[in-house]
Coordinates of C-alpha atoms and ligand atoms in Angstrom, one line a residue:
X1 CA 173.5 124.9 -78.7
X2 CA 172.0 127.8 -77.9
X3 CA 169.5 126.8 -74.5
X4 CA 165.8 128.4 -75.3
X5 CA 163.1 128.6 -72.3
X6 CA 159.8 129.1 -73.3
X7 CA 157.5 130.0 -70.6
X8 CA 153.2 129.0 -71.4
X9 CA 154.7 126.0 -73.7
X10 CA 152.0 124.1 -73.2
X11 CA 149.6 126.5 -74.3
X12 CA 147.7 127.1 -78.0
X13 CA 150.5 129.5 -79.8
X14 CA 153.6 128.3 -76.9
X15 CA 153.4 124.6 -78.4
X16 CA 153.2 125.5 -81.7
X17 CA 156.2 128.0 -81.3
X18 CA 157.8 124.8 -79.7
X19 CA 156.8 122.5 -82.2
X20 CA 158.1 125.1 -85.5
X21 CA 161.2 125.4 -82.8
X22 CA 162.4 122.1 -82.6
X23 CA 161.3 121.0 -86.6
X24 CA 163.0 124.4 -87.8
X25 CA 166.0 125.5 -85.7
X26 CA 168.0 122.8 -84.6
X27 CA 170.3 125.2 -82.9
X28 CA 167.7 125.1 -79.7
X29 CA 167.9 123.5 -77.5
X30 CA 164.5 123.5 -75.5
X31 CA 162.9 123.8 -72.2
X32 CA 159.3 124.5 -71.4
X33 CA 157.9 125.7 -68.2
X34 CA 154.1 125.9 -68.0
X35 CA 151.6 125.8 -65.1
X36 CA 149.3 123.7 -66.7
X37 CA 146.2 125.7 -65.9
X38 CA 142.8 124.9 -67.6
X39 CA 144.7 126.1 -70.7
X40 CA 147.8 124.4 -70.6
X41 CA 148.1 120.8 -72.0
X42 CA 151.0 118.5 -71.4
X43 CA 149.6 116.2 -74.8
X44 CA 150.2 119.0 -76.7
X45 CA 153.8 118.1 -76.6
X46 CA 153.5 115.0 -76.7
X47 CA 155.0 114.5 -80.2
X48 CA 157.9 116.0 -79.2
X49 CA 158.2 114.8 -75.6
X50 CA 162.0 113.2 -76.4
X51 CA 163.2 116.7 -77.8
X52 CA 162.3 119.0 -75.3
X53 CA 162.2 119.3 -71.5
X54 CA 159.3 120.0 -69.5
X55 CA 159.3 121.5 -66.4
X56 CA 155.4 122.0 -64.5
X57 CA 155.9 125.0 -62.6
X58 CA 154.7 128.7 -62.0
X59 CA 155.7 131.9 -63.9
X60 CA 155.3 133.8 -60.2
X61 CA 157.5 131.0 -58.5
X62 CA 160.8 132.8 -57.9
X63 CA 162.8 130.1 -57.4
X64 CA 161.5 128.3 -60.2
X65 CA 161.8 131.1 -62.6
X66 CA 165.4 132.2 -60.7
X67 CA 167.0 128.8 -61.5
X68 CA 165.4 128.2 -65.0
X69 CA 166.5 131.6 -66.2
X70 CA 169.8 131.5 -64.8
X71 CA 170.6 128.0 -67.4
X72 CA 168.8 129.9 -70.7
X73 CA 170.2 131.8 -72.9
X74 CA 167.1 133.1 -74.6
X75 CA 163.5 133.3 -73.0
X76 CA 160.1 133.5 -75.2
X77 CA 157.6 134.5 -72.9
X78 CA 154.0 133.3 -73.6
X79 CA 152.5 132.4 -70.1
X80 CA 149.3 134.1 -69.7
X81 CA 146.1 134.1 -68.7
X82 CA 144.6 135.0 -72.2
X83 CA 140.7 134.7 -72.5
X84 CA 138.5 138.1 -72.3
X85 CA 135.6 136.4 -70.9
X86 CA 137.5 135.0 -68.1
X87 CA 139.0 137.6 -67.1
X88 CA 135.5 139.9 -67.4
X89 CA 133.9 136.8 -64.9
X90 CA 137.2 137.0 -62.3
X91 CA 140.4 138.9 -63.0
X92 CA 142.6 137.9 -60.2
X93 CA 144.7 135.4 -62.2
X94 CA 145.0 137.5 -64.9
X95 CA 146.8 140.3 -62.4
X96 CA 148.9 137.6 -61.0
X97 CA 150.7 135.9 -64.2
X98 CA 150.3 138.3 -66.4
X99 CA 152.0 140.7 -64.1
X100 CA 153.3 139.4 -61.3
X101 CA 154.4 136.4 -63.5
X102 CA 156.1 138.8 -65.9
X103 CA 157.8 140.7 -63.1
X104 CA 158.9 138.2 -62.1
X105 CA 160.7 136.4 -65.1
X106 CA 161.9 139.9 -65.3
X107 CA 163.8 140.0 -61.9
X108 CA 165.3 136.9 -62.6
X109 CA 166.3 138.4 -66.1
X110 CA 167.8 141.3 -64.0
X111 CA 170.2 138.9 -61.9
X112 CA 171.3 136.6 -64.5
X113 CA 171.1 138.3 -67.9
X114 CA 169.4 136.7 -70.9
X115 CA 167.5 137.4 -73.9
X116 CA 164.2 137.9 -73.5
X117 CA 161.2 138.2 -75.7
X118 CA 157.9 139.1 -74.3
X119 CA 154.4 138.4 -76.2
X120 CA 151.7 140.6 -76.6
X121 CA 148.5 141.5 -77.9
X122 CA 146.9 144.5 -79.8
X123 CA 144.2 144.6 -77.4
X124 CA 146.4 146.7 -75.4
X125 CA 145.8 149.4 -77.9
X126 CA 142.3 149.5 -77.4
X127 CA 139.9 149.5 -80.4
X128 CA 139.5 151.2 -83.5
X129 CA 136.2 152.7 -84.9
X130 CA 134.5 149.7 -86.7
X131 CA 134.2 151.8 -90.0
X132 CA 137.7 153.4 -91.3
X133 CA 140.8 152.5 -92.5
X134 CA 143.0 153.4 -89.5
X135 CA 145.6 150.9 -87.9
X136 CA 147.3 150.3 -84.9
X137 CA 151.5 151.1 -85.2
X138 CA 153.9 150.8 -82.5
X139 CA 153.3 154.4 -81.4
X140 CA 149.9 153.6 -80.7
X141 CA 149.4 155.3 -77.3
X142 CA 148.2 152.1 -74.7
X143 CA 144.5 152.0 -73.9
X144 CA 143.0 148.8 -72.8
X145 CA 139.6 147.8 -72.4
X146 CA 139.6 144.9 -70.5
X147 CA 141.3 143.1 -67.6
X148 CA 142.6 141.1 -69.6
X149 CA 144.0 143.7 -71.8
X150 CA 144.7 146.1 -68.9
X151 CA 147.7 143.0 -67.6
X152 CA 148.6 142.0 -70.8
X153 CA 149.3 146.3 -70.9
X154 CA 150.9 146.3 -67.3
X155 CA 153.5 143.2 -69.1
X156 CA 154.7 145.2 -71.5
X157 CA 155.5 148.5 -69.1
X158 CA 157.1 146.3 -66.7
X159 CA 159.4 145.1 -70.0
X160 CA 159.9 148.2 -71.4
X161 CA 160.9 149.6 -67.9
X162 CA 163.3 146.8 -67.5
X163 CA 164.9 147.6 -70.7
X164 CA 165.6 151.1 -70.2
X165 CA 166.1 150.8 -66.6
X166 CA 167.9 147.8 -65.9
X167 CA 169.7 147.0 -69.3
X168 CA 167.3 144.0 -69.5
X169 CA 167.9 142.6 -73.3
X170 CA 163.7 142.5 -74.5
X171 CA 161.7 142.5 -77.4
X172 CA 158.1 142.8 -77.6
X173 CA 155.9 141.9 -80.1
X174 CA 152.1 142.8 -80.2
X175 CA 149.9 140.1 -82.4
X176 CA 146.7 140.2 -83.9
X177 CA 144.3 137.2 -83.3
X178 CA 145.5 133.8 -84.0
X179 CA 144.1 130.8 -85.4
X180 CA 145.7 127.4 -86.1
X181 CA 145.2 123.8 -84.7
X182 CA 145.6 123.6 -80.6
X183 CA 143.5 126.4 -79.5
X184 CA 141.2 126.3 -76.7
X185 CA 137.7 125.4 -77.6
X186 CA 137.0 128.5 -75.3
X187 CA 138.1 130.8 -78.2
X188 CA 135.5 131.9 -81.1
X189 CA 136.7 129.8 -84.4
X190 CA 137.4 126.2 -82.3
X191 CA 134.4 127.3 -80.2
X192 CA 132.2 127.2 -83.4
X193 CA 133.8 124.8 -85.1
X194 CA 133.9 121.9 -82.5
X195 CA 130.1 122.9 -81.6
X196 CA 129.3 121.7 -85.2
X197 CA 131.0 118.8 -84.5
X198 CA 129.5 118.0 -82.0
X199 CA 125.8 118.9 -83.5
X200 CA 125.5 122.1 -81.2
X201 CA 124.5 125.6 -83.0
X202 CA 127.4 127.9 -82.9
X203 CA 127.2 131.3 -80.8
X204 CA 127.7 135.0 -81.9
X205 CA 128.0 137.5 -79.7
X206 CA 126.1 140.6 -80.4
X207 CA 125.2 141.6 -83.7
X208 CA 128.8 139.9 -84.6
X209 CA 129.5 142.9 -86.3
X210 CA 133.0 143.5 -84.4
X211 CA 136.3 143.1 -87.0
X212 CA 139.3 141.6 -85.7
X213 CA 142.9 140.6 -88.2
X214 CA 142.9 136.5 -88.4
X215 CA 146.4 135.6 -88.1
X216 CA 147.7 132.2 -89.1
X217 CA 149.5 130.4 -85.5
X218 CA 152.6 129.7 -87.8
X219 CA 152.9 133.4 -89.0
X220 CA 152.9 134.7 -85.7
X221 CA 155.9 132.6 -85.0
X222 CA 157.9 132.7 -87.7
X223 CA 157.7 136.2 -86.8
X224 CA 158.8 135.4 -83.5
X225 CA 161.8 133.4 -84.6
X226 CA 163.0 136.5 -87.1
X227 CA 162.9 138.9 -84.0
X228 CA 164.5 136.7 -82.0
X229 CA 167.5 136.7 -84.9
X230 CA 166.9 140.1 -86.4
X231 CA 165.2 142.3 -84.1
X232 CA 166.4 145.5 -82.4
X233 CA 166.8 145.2 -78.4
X234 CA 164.4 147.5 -76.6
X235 CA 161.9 147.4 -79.7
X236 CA 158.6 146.6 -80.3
X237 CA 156.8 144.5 -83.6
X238 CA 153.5 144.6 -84.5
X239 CA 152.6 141.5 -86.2
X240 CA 149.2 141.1 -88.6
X241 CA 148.4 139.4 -91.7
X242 CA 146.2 142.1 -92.8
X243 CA 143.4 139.8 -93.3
X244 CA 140.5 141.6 -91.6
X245 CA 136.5 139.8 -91.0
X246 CA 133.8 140.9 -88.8
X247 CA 133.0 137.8 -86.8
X248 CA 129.6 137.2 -89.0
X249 CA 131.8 136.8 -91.6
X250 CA 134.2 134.1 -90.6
X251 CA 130.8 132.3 -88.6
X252 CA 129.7 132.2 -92.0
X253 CA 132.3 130.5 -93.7
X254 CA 133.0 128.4 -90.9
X255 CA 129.5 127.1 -91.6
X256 CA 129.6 127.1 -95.3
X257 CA 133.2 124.9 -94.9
X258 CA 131.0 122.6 -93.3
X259 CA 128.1 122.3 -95.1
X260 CA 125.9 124.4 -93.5
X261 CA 123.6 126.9 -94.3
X262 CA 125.1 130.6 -93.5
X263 CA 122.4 131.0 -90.8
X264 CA 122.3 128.1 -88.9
X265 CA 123.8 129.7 -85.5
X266 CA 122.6 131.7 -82.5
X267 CA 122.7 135.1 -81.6
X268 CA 123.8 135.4 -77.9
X269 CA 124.1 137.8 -75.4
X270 CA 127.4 140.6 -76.6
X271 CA 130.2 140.6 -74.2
X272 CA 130.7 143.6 -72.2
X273 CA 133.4 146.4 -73.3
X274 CA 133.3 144.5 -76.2
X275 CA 136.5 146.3 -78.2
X276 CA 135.3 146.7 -81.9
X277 CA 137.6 146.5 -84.4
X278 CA 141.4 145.4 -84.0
X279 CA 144.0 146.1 -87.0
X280 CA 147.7 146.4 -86.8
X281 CA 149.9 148.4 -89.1
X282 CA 152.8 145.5 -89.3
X283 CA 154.6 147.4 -92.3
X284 CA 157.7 147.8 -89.6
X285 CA 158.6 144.3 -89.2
X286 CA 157.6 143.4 -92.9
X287 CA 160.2 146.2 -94.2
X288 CA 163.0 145.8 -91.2
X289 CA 162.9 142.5 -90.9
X290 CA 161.4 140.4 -94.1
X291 CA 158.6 138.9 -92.6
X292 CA 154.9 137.9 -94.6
X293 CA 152.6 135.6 -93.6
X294 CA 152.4 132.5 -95.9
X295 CA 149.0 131.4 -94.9
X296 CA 147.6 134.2 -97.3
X297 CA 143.9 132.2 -97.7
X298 CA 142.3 132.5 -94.6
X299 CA 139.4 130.0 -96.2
X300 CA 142.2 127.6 -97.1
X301 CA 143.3 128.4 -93.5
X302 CA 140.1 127.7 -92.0
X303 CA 139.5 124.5 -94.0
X304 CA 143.3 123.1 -92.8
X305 CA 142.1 124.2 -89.4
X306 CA 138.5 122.7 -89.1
X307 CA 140.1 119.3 -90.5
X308 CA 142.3 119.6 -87.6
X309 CA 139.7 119.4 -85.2
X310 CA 137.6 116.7 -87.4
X311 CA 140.3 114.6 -86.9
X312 CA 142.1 115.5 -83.5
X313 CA 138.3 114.7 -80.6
X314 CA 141.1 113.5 -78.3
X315 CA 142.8 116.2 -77.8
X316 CA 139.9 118.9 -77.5
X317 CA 136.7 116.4 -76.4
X318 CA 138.2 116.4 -73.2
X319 CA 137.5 120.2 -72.5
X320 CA 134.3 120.7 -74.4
X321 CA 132.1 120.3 -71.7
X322 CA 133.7 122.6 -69.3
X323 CA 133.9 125.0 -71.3
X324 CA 130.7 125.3 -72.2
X325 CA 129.7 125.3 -68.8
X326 CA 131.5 128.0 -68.1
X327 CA 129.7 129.8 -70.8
X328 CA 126.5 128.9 -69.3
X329 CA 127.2 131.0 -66.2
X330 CA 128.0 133.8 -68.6
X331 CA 124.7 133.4 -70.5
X332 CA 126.9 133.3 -73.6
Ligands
NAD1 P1 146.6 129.9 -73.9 O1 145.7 130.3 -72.9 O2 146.2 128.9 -75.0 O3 148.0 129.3 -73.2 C1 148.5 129.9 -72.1 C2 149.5 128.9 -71.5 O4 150.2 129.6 -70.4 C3 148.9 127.6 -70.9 O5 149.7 126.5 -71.3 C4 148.9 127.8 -69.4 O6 149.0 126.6 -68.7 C5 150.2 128.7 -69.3 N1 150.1 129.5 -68.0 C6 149.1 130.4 -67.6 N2 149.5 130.9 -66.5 C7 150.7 130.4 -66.1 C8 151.5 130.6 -65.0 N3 151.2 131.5 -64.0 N4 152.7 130.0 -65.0 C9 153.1 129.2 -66.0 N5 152.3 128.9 -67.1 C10 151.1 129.5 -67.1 O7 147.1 131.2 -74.6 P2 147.6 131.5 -76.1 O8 146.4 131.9 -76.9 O9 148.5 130.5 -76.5 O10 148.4 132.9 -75.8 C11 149.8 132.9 -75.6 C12 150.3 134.3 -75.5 O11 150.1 135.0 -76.7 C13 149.7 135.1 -74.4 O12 150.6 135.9 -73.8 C14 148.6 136.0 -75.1 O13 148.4 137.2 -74.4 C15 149.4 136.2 -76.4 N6 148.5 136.5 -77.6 C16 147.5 135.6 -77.9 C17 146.8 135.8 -79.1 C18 145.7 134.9 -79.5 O14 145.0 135.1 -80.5 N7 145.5 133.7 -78.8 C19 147.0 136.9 -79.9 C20 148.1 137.8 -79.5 C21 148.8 137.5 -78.4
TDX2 O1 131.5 132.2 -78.9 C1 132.0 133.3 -79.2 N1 131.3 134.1 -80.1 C2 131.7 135.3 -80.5 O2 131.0 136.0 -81.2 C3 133.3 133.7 -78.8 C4 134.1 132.9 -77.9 C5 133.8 134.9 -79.3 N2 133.0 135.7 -80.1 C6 133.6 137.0 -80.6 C7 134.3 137.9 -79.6 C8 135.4 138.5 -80.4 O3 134.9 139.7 -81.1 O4 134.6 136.6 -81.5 C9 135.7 137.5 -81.4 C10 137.0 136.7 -81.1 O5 136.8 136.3 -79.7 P1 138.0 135.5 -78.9 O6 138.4 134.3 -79.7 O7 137.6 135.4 -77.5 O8 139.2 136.5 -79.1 P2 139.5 138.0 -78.7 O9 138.6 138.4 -77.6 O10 139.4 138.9 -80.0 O11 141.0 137.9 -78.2 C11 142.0 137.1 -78.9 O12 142.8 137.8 -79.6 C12 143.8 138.6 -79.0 C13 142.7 136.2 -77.9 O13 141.8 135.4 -77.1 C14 143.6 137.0 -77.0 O14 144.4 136.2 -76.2 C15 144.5 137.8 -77.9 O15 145.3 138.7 -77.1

């Protein structure tokens, strides 16, 4: 058995990397450790509570991270602070998991060895020009707009510095936005979706005019598992399914999905720095490594995904009205 440690397990794309994990590749044997912030869930895993062990700790807790490292053979890191408007409303936790939290894991990485793969984001490139056809690639010099972008940024230095410096076995791999069931209702689709559940009007920011590449939760780690077999050390994957909507567009299927009229939400104050237009160029890890997404509908997507919530109140009712809260403040 090969002993896997997945950091941020109890989190949107960590449990369902741990849930394809233990359904998929028996060969795992795996241990999640997650801080169980606002994000983090432990019901999430519930299913799979007999399969996997849990430990409720912090990614910046050296001992923690020193003696769960030390026992893994392989280490997929996901642990982050990962909304924008948080981290536009108070940054501090952002700068302390997503970098301190990294550096750490990495440290322990240094003493004990391990493989380690590190999660990323395209935000770290920036945005692109909301008109054109250009894409991000893994040359993509870094350029972050937000402070959330700017850690995820500093993560990935740190790795690649380990790397080359240290010997530290990494991959990275940069994602485009996710979707699937398990998300926070803090991000836009379950945002919308459980408002219309729960007979609120949705809320675009802006003009909704800004694109970003709606990527299936199961794609994204299915291409997590191949670089994990297949991938290079020291290289980085972009990972995207091509499938590119300005945020109008998806608020109006969302709405059509659910019987609505296409109009029937609010426009809200835009969200500062708001980046414009995300698209990766993923051609590297489609032709190196063999990976496409299957969920190649995103309406099909979106239907699987809004039944999800229809039929899953426990796990998200409990964070609805906090979260909206929160928004309040923001005046978004
Ligand atoms: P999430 O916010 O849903 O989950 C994050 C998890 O990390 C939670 O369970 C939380 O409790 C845990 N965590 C946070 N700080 C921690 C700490 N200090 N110690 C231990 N655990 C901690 O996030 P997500 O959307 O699942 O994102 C996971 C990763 O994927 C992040 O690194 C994010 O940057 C990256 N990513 C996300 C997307 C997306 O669309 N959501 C796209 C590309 C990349
Ligand atoms: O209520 C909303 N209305 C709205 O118009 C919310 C919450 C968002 N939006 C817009 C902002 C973005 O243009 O929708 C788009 C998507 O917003 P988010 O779900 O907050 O995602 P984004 O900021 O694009 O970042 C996501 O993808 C990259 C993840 O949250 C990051 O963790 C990941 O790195």
């Amino acid at each position: 058995m090969t002993r896997m440690l997945v950091t941020g397990g109890a989190g949107f794309i960590g449990a369902n990397f741990v849930h394809h994990t233990v359904e998929n590749h028996p060969e795992y044997e795996v241990c999640v450790l997650d801080a169980l912030t606002y994000a983090g869930d432990r019901n999430t895993l519930s299913s799979v509570a007999d399969q996997v062990e849990f430990v409720h700790g912090d990614i910046c807790d050296t001992e923690v991270v020193d003696r769960l490292v030390e026992r893994a053979d392989v280490i997929v890191h996901f642990a982050a602070e990962s909304h924008v408007d948080n981290s536009l409303h108070n940054p501090e936790p952002f700068i302390r998991s997503n970098i301190i939290g990294t550096f750490t894991l990495l440290e322990a990485l240094r003493k004990h060895g391990g493989r380690f793969h590190h999660i990323s984001t395209d935000e770290v490139f920036g945005d692109l020009p909301l008109q054109g056809t250009e894409k991000f690639t893994e040359e993509t010099p870094y350029d972050p707009s937000s402070p959330y972008s700017a850690s995820k940024a500093g993560s990935d230095m740190l790795v690649r510095a380990w790397a080359r410096s240290f010997g530290v076995a990494a991959t990275i791999s940069n994602c485009a936005n996710n979707y699937g069931s398990f998300q926070h209702v803090e991000k836009f689709i379950p945002r919308q979706i459980t408002n219309l559940l729960g007979d609120a009007r949705p809320k675009l920011y802006g003009a909704g005019e800004n694109v970003r590449e709606w990527t299936h939760v199961d794609d994204h780690n299915a291409a997590v598992h191949l670089i994990l077999s297949q991938g290079k050390l020291g290289e980085t994957y972009l990972i995207g399914s091509g499938d590119e909507r300005s945020n109008k567009e998806i608020m109006e299927l969302l709405l059509g999905l659910m019987g609505l009229e296409p109009d029937a939400y609010d426009h809200v104050s835009d969200r500062p720095g708001h980046d414009l237009r995300y698209s990766n160029d993923s051609t590297k890890i489609r032709t190196e490594l063999g990976w496409q997404p299957i969920y190649g509908d995103l309406r099909e997507g979106l239907a699987a995904t809004i039944e999800w919530y229809r039929e899953n109140g426990w796990w998200w009712q409990p964070q609805k009205a906090a979260t909206e809260a929160k928004y309040q403040v923001l005046g978004r």
